[in-house]
Amino acid sequence: MSDEKNQIPTFDDVLEAHERIKPYIHRTPVLTSRFLNELTGAELFFKCENFQKAGAFKVRGACNAVFGLDAEKAAIGVATHSSGNHALSLSYAAGQRGIPVTVVMPHTAPQAKKDAVEGYGGRIVECEPSTTSREAVFAEVVAESGADFVHPYNDPRVIAGQATCSLELLDQVPGLDAVIAPIGGGGMISGTCLTLSNKAPGVKIYAAEPLNADDAARSLKAGHIIADDAPNTVADGLKVPLKELTWHFVSNYVSDIFTATEEEIIEAMKLTWKRMKIVIEPSSAVPLAAILKNPEVFRGKRVGVIITGGNVDLDALPWN
Amino acid sequence: MSDEKNQIPTFDDVLEAHERIKPYIHRTPVLTSRFLNELTGAELFFKCENFQKAGAFKVRGACNAVFGLDAEKAAIGVATHSSGNHALSLSYAAGQRGIPVTVVMPHTAPQAKKDAVEGYGGRIVECEPSTTSREAVFAEVVAESGADFVHPYNDPRVIAGQATCSLELLDQVPGLDAVIAPIGGGGMISGTCLTLSNKAPGVKIYAAEPLNADDAARSLKAGHIIADDAPNTVADGLKVPLKELTWHFVSNYVSDIFTATEEEIIEAMKLTWKRMKIVIEPSSAVPLAAILKNPEVFRGKRVGVIITGGNVDLDALPWN
């Protein structure tokens, strides 16, 4: 990793990213549900990145990285490893710029995500579903192709891109008391911290993760990164561990990290589909599960809830 | 049925309905999908009544009927028979006004719809899944309670209410060439005809129905109403036959009625969930199925597509 990839991104990077990626992404809508407000006692504002290009917020960071490359680097192409949505997003971004892209992906990833990567023109190299295998296979791919590594979250370009999501949210919903987002590797949360700490430092930042992959919650408590190898959860976007850059933001700006069981996640996912009529993936349901489980934290508050994506294998729904 | 319930509604009724129901309904968003535009060669504008109160457009007509009652009639309450969404919607409307409501419903209706009716405070009386049984059981209910009958579609108040949907659509999307909606009893299509023939007479009006319940298409061809008893289709909102009022609009203003097979409907439904990330019910997928099947009719056109509702039993999806 070059020095510039170790730099903490700044709020100026976010504003630059915002302009750079505008032509390639949607300004996604914010939806509300009277039913869920009454159920939780909070005012919830769902930022719907499931309606984003490629079906997830990750296209923000991917586009910022791809469109920030100089012509020479771009021609060689980009590569990444990802449990799914970053792979789709980087493939989409590379396709928009017309440059090559290779993604290393666990062979257990949902077929819908593999199909979508290939649909955008991405090349897939499969690995085992563990962090260790993923990183080993990926090192080979980069050595062989010379492609620019766009890490799914531990990359300042990616974090600055994800930060544009809460920049829009602040513009769309005045007077927020808190924002809650799922946490896996921490890219979305880090972007949220970057924007809010600069633009709205009074807004509390919460994260939510599966109890089965609660490494971020344990990290926050311990005061240093704890990384698990291959945790198992229905929220397949949230299996990866924190890294240096995202740990910087999580440790400095996140008020608390809540956990939810597999059952609670699936229940919150189904409730969202049923009541809001939107297709969201399991990872996106973890914040609502956390709010339902900890009503005293959110009651009476105006809460931004990041719906991170909607890429679901409709033939393998978790409640069937 | 009293004389005033045989009156063809006018455009003034639509404008009145629009003001009357505003506090109780959503102005639903119009969504687009680049993927579906490329697939069909048309520009499709999806009017998302799946996001409507009670999960379907039918709340428009129900609210117009309920809030148009004088105090004396309102106190006695309302009643209806419905294959589902009108039952939910009338229950919602009656609940908003705080008056009693009874619905006659086939015992085969999706459990999700029965639960929702009761959730809104409606009383359910079950019948067999045929038009004959439904009408017989309903006659008993009305005789016993004296409730005001709000027919699911053959009622001028209901048609004027449904007509507010395309009133919004015209405001949201300039320059439409055509609008397409599902047709069952013809309430939505009649409302669409009423609005468009007055406000935008150049816009073509198409309907789409299941091949398994193609009575409207056969009626249009024959020049008179053909009614089938108990057709079987996954699009459970579209099983009912045309009646005098809706036949008036269909026979005068609808350019063509397209049909789609069960497989084509399910495929279009799944495609919408997957690509647009919205939960729509099978009936709502029939127009897209028709567009995919008849691309030459829609190619190069700006087409409004009415997504009529999103009330689906998530435990019994048609592709599982």
XYZ file of C-alpha atoms in Angstrom:
640
model
C 0.000 0.000 0.000
C 1.493 3.362 -1.036
C 1.798 6.218 1.458
C -1.124 8.145 0.024
C -3.354 5.149 0.646
C -2.494 5.407 4.351
C -3.638 9.027 4.607
C -6.685 9.868 6.666
C -9.108 11.514 4.201
C -10.206 15.089 4.902
C -13.528 16.848 4.509
C -12.119 18.584 1.386
C -11.686 15.097 -0.095
C -15.400 14.521 0.555
C -16.417 17.715 -1.233
C -14.168 16.774 -4.168
C -15.622 13.262 -4.255
C -19.134 14.716 -4.217
C -18.471 16.677 -7.435
C -16.450 13.895 -9.069
C -18.992 11.096 -8.680
C -22.219 13.067 -9.254
C -22.651 12.038 -12.910
C -22.368 8.328 -12.074
C -24.505 7.919 -8.959
C -28.047 8.624 -7.765
C -28.930 11.130 -5.085
C -31.012 8.491 -3.312
C -34.347 9.287 -1.672
C -35.075 9.364 2.054
C -38.193 7.365 3.004
C -40.216 7.374 6.201
C -42.775 4.964 7.668
C -45.467 6.050 10.098
C -45.808 2.425 11.199
C -42.120 2.084 12.088
C -42.123 5.492 13.799
C -45.022 4.395 15.989
C -43.385 1.028 16.661
C -40.073 2.551 17.743
C -41.187 5.872 19.216
C -38.490 7.544 17.112
C -38.628 9.521 13.869
C -36.715 7.375 11.409
C -35.362 8.691 8.101
C -34.231 5.863 5.860
C -31.515 6.875 3.394
C -32.214 4.384 0.624
C -28.928 3.311 -0.914
C -30.678 0.136 -2.021
C -31.892 2.392 -4.876
C -28.271 3.390 -5.605
C -26.530 2.397 -8.862
C -25.388 -1.232 -8.623
C -27.783 -1.568 -5.682
C -25.540 -0.319 -2.864
C -23.754 2.702 -1.365
C -20.396 1.191 -2.281
C -20.623 2.655 -5.760
C -19.847 6.028 -4.185
C -16.401 5.010 -2.990
C -15.710 2.902 -6.067
C -16.540 5.764 -8.437
C -14.416 8.175 -6.440
C -11.414 5.832 -6.686
C -11.892 4.954 -10.375
C -12.563 8.487 -11.642
C -9.704 9.890 -9.542
C -7.078 7.750 -11.338
C -4.793 9.402 -13.870
C -5.080 8.136 -17.461
C -2.013 5.891 -17.280
C -3.086 4.060 -14.107
C -6.664 3.841 -15.336
C -5.550 2.067 -18.522
C -3.962 -0.739 -16.460
C -7.207 -1.149 -14.535
C -8.368 -1.801 -10.983
C -8.756 -4.849 -8.747
C -10.285 -5.656 -5.394
C -11.504 -8.329 -3.022
C -15.017 -8.039 -1.663
C -17.821 -10.033 -0.086
C -20.125 -8.687 -2.771
C -21.337 -5.116 -3.129
C -17.913 -3.501 -3.480
C -17.222 -5.978 -6.268
C -20.410 -4.958 -8.083
C -19.723 -1.298 -7.488
C -16.129 -1.328 -8.657
C -17.230 -3.268 -11.747
C -19.924 -0.670 -12.408
C -17.475 2.219 -11.905
C -14.795 0.635 -14.111
C -17.429 -0.061 -16.743
C -18.494 3.586 -16.695
C -14.875 4.628 -17.302
C -14.231 1.738 -19.695
C -11.246 0.217 -17.863
C -10.431 -3.397 -16.823
C -11.476 -4.709 -13.393
C -10.745 -7.954 -11.541
C -12.466 -9.008 -8.331
C -11.507 -11.737 -5.881
C -14.657 -13.112 -4.288
C -15.461 -16.024 -1.958
C -17.009 -18.923 -3.886
C -19.827 -18.818 -1.302
C -20.954 -15.299 -2.339
C -24.591 -15.088 -3.516
C -25.022 -16.091 -7.150
C -26.970 -12.867 -7.766
C -23.864 -10.866 -6.879
C -21.564 -12.968 -9.073
C -23.952 -12.605 -12.012
C -24.146 -8.854 -11.518
C -20.337 -8.437 -11.416
C -20.054 -10.298 -14.705
C -23.009 -8.332 -16.073
C -21.019 -5.127 -15.519
C -18.013 -6.669 -17.299
C -15.970 -7.606 -14.210
C -13.624 -10.635 -14.137
C -14.077 -12.884 -11.053
C -11.331 -14.908 -9.362
C -12.707 -17.116 -6.575
C -11.208 -17.710 -3.108
C -12.206 -19.466 0.133
C -14.652 -17.619 2.416
C -11.993 -16.455 4.898
C -10.017 -13.238 5.228
C -6.775 -15.188 5.035
C -7.564 -16.932 1.749
C -9.035 -13.790 0.242
C -5.869 -11.772 0.917
C -3.534 -14.493 -0.384
C -5.406 -14.990 -3.657
C -5.686 -11.258 -4.121
C -1.935 -10.693 -3.715
C -1.386 -13.047 -6.680
C -3.905 -11.176 -8.831
C -2.269 -7.797 -8.196
C 1.258 -9.125 -8.715
C 0.239 -10.565 -12.079
C -1.854 -7.657 -13.446
C -0.339 -4.516 -11.873
C -3.908 -3.268 -11.323
C -4.605 -0.487 -8.838
C -5.922 -1.996 -5.618
C -9.159 -0.378 -4.519
C -9.705 -1.795 -1.049
C -13.399 -2.182 -0.140
C -13.022 0.191 2.820
C -9.463 0.765 4.011
C -8.729 3.325 1.319
C -9.044 7.108 1.761
C -10.631 7.491 -1.692
C -13.295 4.952 -0.781
C -14.026 6.479 2.629
C -14.303 9.969 1.083
C -16.729 8.554 -1.485
C -18.925 6.836 1.118
C -18.930 10.103 3.082
C -21.040 11.720 0.338
C -24.009 9.641 1.493
C -24.391 11.471 4.805
C -23.594 14.764 3.044
C -26.799 14.214 1.054
C -28.676 13.017 4.137
C -27.840 16.207 6.072
C -29.176 18.215 3.152
C -32.346 16.102 2.923
C -33.237 15.903 6.630
C -32.694 18.919 8.881
C -32.287 18.585 12.627
C -31.068 15.010 12.943
C -30.163 13.839 16.459
C -28.379 10.665 15.393
C -27.324 8.526 12.447
C -27.015 4.748 12.557
C -25.410 2.522 9.927
C -24.311 -1.100 9.701
C -20.647 -1.802 10.381
C -18.548 -4.456 8.684
C -15.147 -3.171 7.613
C -16.281 0.298 8.597
C -16.226 2.179 5.280
C -19.745 3.609 5.524
C -19.397 4.432 9.222
C -16.024 6.094 8.614
C -17.477 8.217 5.836
C -20.380 9.108 8.100
C -17.955 10.141 10.856
C -15.905 12.198 8.416
C -18.922 14.174 7.194
C -20.763 14.570 10.485
C -17.722 15.508 12.562
C -17.118 18.370 10.109
C -20.636 19.440 9.123
C -22.795 18.455 12.110
C -20.631 17.560 15.104
C -23.645 17.440 17.442
C -25.200 14.448 15.661
C -24.514 11.147 17.457
C -23.092 8.314 15.365
C -24.096 4.727 16.110
C -23.138 1.491 14.381
C -24.954 -1.840 14.286
C -23.532 -5.268 13.576
C -24.513 -8.927 13.753
C -23.830 -10.584 17.122
C -22.284 -13.392 15.055
C -19.710 -10.931 13.664
C -19.355 -8.518 16.583
C -15.660 -7.813 16.131
C -16.241 -4.049 15.818
C -18.180 -3.870 19.097
C -15.456 -5.861 20.845
C -12.794 -3.681 19.219
C -14.435 -0.486 20.478
C -14.615 -1.924 23.997
C -11.035 -3.223 23.928
C -9.573 -0.029 22.449
C -7.820 -1.861 19.598
C -8.780 -3.795 16.462
C -9.995 -7.348 17.030
C -10.307 -9.323 13.780
C -12.179 -12.615 13.426
C -11.508 -15.001 10.577
C -14.640 -16.098 8.677
C -17.546 -15.254 10.999
C -20.915 -16.652 9.896
C -23.939 -14.363 9.523
C -26.876 -13.811 7.179
C -25.623 -10.219 6.858
C -22.941 -11.273 4.409
C -21.726 -7.714 3.802
C -20.647 -7.364 7.441
C -18.226 -10.250 7.885
C -14.977 -8.325 7.327
C -12.836 -6.772 10.081
C -11.893 -3.134 10.756
C -8.576 -1.859 9.384
C -6.312 1.079 10.361
C -8.160 3.868 8.530
C -11.638 2.818 9.554
C -10.469 2.136 13.122
C -9.306 5.759 13.261
C -12.862 6.979 12.625
C -14.672 4.326 14.658
C -12.472 4.795 17.733
C -12.726 8.595 17.608
C -16.327 9.312 16.596
C -18.680 6.354 17.153
C -20.758 6.638 20.355
C -21.793 2.996 20.545
C -22.004 -0.222 18.521
C -25.144 -2.330 18.958
C -25.453 -6.005 18.060
C -28.409 -8.049 16.816
C -28.984 -11.793 16.558
C -29.595 -13.529 13.234
C -33.302 -13.830 14.091
C -33.584 -10.151 14.954
C -31.875 -9.183 11.686
C -34.174 -11.369 9.578
C -37.237 -10.103 11.445
C -36.240 -6.462 10.854
C -35.527 -7.216 7.192
C -38.926 -8.808 6.681
C -40.656 -5.980 8.548
C -39.003 -3.446 6.236
C -40.048 -5.339 3.098
C -43.572 -5.749 4.395
C -44.192 -2.249 5.686
C -41.977 -0.064 3.503
C -42.319 -2.139 0.298
C -38.611 -1.916 -0.389
C -36.150 -4.707 -1.078
C -33.216 -4.442 1.325
C -30.439 -6.898 1.994
C -29.884 -8.451 5.452
C -26.949 -6.125 6.295
C -29.253 -3.137 5.826
C -31.688 -4.442 8.410
C -29.187 -4.545 11.278
C -29.667 -0.865 12.263
C -33.468 -1.264 12.505
C -32.951 -4.447 14.526
C -30.679 -2.450 16.862
C -33.247 0.355 17.209
C -36.024 -2.128 17.999
C -33.763 -3.759 20.597
C -32.628 -0.525 22.238
C -35.688 1.741 22.061
C -34.599 3.877 25.028
C -31.585 5.152 23.072
C -33.651 6.358 20.115
C -37.085 7.277 21.541
C -38.118 10.838 20.670
C -35.058 11.294 18.462
C -34.755 12.127 14.765
C -32.608 9.294 13.462
C -31.009 8.831 10.044
C -30.863 5.121 9.184
C -28.565 4.119 6.340
C -30.129 1.397 4.177
C -26.852 0.264 2.665
C -28.049 -1.959 -0.187
C -30.687 -4.106 -1.818
C -28.793 -6.916 -3.505
C -30.568 -10.068 -2.434
C -30.792 -13.496 -4.017
C -34.578 -13.670 -4.389
C -34.374 -17.438 -4.740
C -32.730 -17.837 -1.331
C -34.516 -15.536 1.096
C -33.461 -16.068 4.711
C -37.007 -16.695 5.990
C -37.739 -19.481 3.515
C -77.852 0.548 -5.603
C -79.244 4.092 -5.396
C -79.484 6.295 -8.471
C -76.497 8.418 -7.551
C -74.358 5.292 -7.452
C -75.217 4.701 -11.128
C -73.981 8.131 -12.215
C -70.906 8.362 -14.417
C -68.422 10.459 -12.398
C -67.209 13.741 -13.901
C -63.842 15.450 -13.904
C -65.167 17.892 -11.292
C -65.696 14.869 -9.034
C -62.021 14.050 -9.530
C -60.891 17.531 -8.533
C -63.148 17.380 -5.460
C -61.814 13.937 -4.564
C -58.258 15.226 -4.919
C -58.851 17.905 -2.255
C -60.952 15.638 -0.023
C -58.500 12.746 0.259
C -55.210 14.700 0.369
C -54.814 14.528 4.173
C -55.208 10.736 4.217
C -53.096 9.540 1.300
C -49.542 9.840 -0.025
C -48.599 11.632 -3.205
C -46.596 8.583 -4.316
C -43.237 8.880 -6.079
C -42.530 8.070 -9.722
C -39.479 5.821 -10.162
C -37.465 5.014 -13.270
C -34.984 2.257 -14.122
C -32.274 2.666 -16.722
C -32.035 -1.122 -16.950
C -35.738 -1.553 -17.754
C -35.639 1.358 -20.201
C -32.779 -0.309 -22.070
C -34.521 -3.665 -21.952
C -37.801 -2.346 -23.366
C -36.582 0.506 -25.585
C -39.206 2.709 -23.935
C -39.010 5.364 -21.239
C -40.976 3.922 -18.349
C -42.284 6.000 -15.441
C -43.492 3.815 -12.603
C -46.166 5.461 -10.450
C -45.532 3.660 -7.177
C -48.842 3.068 -5.440
C -47.187 0.197 -3.607
C -45.906 3.010 -1.358
C -49.477 4.267 -0.898
C -51.258 4.115 2.481
C -52.513 0.565 3.093
C -50.121 -0.523 0.332
C -52.346 0.100 -2.714
C -54.048 2.747 -4.887
C -57.449 1.595 -3.638
C -57.143 3.820 -0.601
C -57.827 6.766 -2.922
C -61.321 5.601 -3.861
C -62.057 4.286 -0.375
C -61.126 7.586 1.266
C -63.186 9.527 -1.248
C -66.247 7.411 -0.469
C -65.782 7.398 3.313
C -65.007 11.094 3.723
C -67.809 12.068 1.354
C -70.500 10.472 3.591
C -72.734 12.745 5.673
C -72.463 12.317 9.441
C -75.599 10.197 9.785
C -74.597 7.651 7.142
C -71.032 7.619 8.396
C -72.191 6.668 11.895
C -73.862 3.509 10.544
C -70.655 2.576 8.783
C -69.518 1.082 5.483
C -69.231 -2.411 4.022
C -67.735 -4.030 0.953
C -66.611 -7.213 -0.726
C -63.089 -7.355 -2.111
C -60.367 -9.755 -3.156
C -58.026 -7.871 -0.876
C -56.695 -4.361 -1.353
C -60.058 -2.600 -1.391
C -60.823 -4.352 1.894
C -57.600 -3.037 3.421
C -58.172 0.406 1.994
C -61.763 0.755 3.135
C -60.703 -0.449 6.589
C -57.941 2.150 6.635
C -60.306 4.920 5.474
C -63.019 3.979 7.971
C -60.389 3.827 10.708
C -59.216 7.332 9.807
C -62.791 8.596 10.148
C -63.528 6.375 13.144
C -66.571 4.551 11.710
C -67.489 0.827 11.540
C -66.500 -1.275 8.519
C -67.352 -4.845 7.469
C -65.658 -6.676 4.597
C -66.715 -9.863 2.831
C -63.603 -11.654 1.606
C -62.902 -15.051 0.026
C -61.449 -17.474 2.564
C -58.615 -18.049 0.047
C -57.390 -14.431 0.235
C -53.733 -14.051 1.330
C -53.333 -14.206 5.109
C -51.280 -10.983 4.961
C -54.346 -9.141 3.640
C -56.696 -10.619 6.251
C -54.275 -9.655 9.032
C -53.982 -6.126 7.684
C -57.782 -5.619 7.482
C -58.094 -6.668 11.112
C -55.074 -4.547 11.994
C -56.978 -1.481 10.704
C -60.016 -2.477 12.778
C -62.107 -4.046 9.996
C -64.540 -6.938 10.621
C -64.158 -9.851 8.134
C -66.983 -12.136 6.953
C -65.673 -14.973 4.747
C -67.199 -16.291 1.503
C -66.256 -18.796 -1.228
C -63.784 -17.581 -3.884
C -66.408 -16.952 -6.567
C -68.290 -13.847 -7.627
C -71.612 -15.611 -6.996
C -70.845 -16.564 -3.398
C -69.263 -13.196 -2.669
C -72.357 -11.292 -3.791
C -74.778 -13.568 -1.912
C -72.913 -13.358 1.393
C -72.521 -9.622 0.982
C -76.250 -9.051 0.451
C -76.861 -10.646 3.871
C -74.282 -8.409 5.540
C -75.809 -5.221 4.143
C -79.378 -6.293 4.950
C -78.403 -6.949 8.558
C -76.208 -3.857 9.212
C -77.633 -1.128 6.953
C -74.030 -0.149 6.141
C -73.264 1.972 3.081
C -71.978 -0.270 0.305
C -68.689 0.936 -1.129
C -68.216 -1.265 -4.178
C -64.534 -1.987 -4.962
C -64.846 -0.334 -8.388
C -68.398 0.047 -9.714
C -69.024 3.195 -7.692
C -68.610 6.760 -8.986
C -67.008 7.884 -5.707
C -64.427 5.122 -6.004
C -63.658 5.792 -9.663
C -63.268 9.534 -8.986
C -60.884 8.668 -6.145
C -58.741 6.328 -8.272
C -58.635 9.058 -10.940
C -56.465 11.199 -8.637
C -53.569 8.812 -9.278
C -53.144 9.823 -12.921
C -53.824 13.438 -11.970
C -50.638 13.284 -9.898
C -48.818 11.337 -12.609
C -49.554 14.014 -15.242
C -48.146 16.598 -12.870
C -45.045 14.510 -12.141
C -44.176 13.428 -15.698
C -44.609 15.857 -18.588
C -45.045 14.662 -22.154
C -46.381 11.156 -21.642
C -47.345 9.227 -24.786
C -49.227 6.456 -23.013
C -50.322 5.090 -19.653
C -50.749 1.404 -18.885
C -52.419 -0.105 -15.814
C -53.639 -3.536 -14.748
C -57.327 -4.266 -15.261
C -59.505 -6.389 -13.003
C -62.856 -4.788 -12.289
C -61.623 -1.671 -14.050
C -61.598 0.919 -11.249
C -58.046 2.157 -11.797
C -58.367 2.091 -15.583
C -61.697 3.962 -15.410
C -60.176 6.634 -13.191
C -57.239 6.878 -15.585
C -59.647 7.307 -18.524
C -61.606 9.945 -16.632
C -58.532 12.055 -15.890
C -56.696 11.616 -19.169
C -59.714 12.144 -21.425
C -60.199 15.511 -19.706
C -56.659 16.671 -18.988
C -54.550 14.954 -21.662
C -56.741 13.445 -24.365
C -53.746 12.694 -26.601
C -52.286 10.156 -24.173
C -53.089 6.558 -25.152
C -54.572 4.324 -22.466
C -53.691 0.639 -22.348
C -54.739 -2.066 -19.909
C -53.037 -5.351 -19.031
C -54.561 -8.466 -17.546
C -53.698 -12.099 -16.864
C -54.442 -14.473 -19.749
C -56.055 -16.681 -17.097
C -58.554 -13.891 -16.321
C -58.850 -12.202 -19.727
C -62.528 -11.300 -19.477
C -61.828 -7.579 -20.034
C -59.886 -8.235 -23.257
C -62.687 -10.496 -24.505
C -65.284 -7.923 -23.453
C -63.539 -5.144 -25.404
C -63.393 -7.379 -28.488
C -67.024 -8.517 -28.141
C -68.391 -5.042 -27.437
C -70.189 -6.091 -24.256
C -69.277 -7.255 -20.751
C -68.184 -10.888 -20.470
C -67.926 -12.059 -16.853
C -66.150 -15.235 -15.739
C -66.876 -16.856 -12.402
C -63.784 -17.580 -10.302
C -60.861 -17.390 -12.743
C -57.524 -18.584 -11.337
C -54.412 -16.380 -11.485
C -51.460 -15.398 -9.319
C -52.606 -11.784 -9.864
C -55.296 -12.151 -7.245
C -56.414 -8.520 -7.479
C -57.492 -8.993 -11.102
C -60.006 -11.822 -10.892
C -63.188 -9.731 -10.790
C -65.300 -8.789 -13.850
C -66.119 -5.381 -15.350
C -69.414 -3.722 -14.318
C -71.567 -1.023 -15.968
C -69.622 2.057 -14.818
C -66.177 0.685 -15.565
C -67.382 -0.783 -18.873
C -68.426 2.743 -19.862
C -64.847 3.989 -19.517
C -63.125 0.875 -20.866
C -65.297 0.681 -23.977
C -64.932 4.397 -24.744
C -61.318 5.210 -23.918
C -59.066 2.137 -23.762
C -56.982 1.599 -26.940
C -56.061 -2.007 -26.266
C -55.941 -4.667 -23.548
C -52.888 -6.927 -23.463
C -52.687 -10.282 -21.732
C -49.791 -12.084 -20.029
C -49.322 -15.665 -18.890
C -48.748 -16.604 -15.260
C -45.074 -17.218 -16.001
C -44.668 -13.855 -17.702
C -46.332 -12.089 -14.755
C -44.097 -13.799 -12.195
C -40.999 -13.094 -14.294
C -41.889 -9.383 -14.573
C -42.615 -9.231 -10.842
C -39.265 -10.777 -9.954
C -37.454 -8.511 -12.425
C -39.013 -5.453 -10.774
C -38.027 -6.604 -7.285
C -34.508 -7.410 -8.431
C -33.794 -4.324 -10.507
C -35.932 -1.628 -8.902
C -35.642 -2.913 -5.310
C -39.343 -2.408 -4.684
C -41.882 -4.903 -3.383
C -44.817 -5.104 -5.793
C -47.669 -7.583 -5.880
C -48.298 -9.870 -8.880
C -51.144 -7.715 -10.256
C -48.754 -4.764 -10.484
C -46.373 -6.724 -12.692
C -48.880 -7.402 -15.464
C -48.286 -4.076 -17.274
C -44.504 -4.636 -17.407
C -45.126 -8.190 -18.630
C -47.329 -6.711 -21.374
C -44.692 -4.151 -22.360
C -41.994 -6.831 -22.542
C -44.299 -8.959 -24.691
C -45.356 -6.153 -27.063
C -42.218 -4.016 -27.404
C -43.246 -2.583 -30.787
C -46.225 -0.799 -29.179
C -44.109 0.994 -26.580
C -40.664 1.457 -28.178
C -39.499 5.083 -28.173
C -42.525 6.156 -26.124
C -42.789 7.815 -22.720
C -45.025 5.431 -20.808
C -46.612 5.825 -17.378
C -46.893 2.430 -15.675
C -49.209 2.195 -12.685
C -47.731 0.001 -9.941
C -51.029 -0.644 -8.209
C -49.902 -2.184 -4.920
C -47.324 -3.968 -2.819
C -49.298 -6.248 -0.535
C -47.629 -9.620 -0.840
C -47.500 -12.579 1.514
C -43.716 -12.782 1.933
C -44.038 -16.358 3.158
C -45.712 -17.504 -0.081
C -43.852 -15.874 -2.966
C -44.928 -17.196 -6.372
C -41.423 -18.221 -7.443
C -40.741 -20.350 -4.378
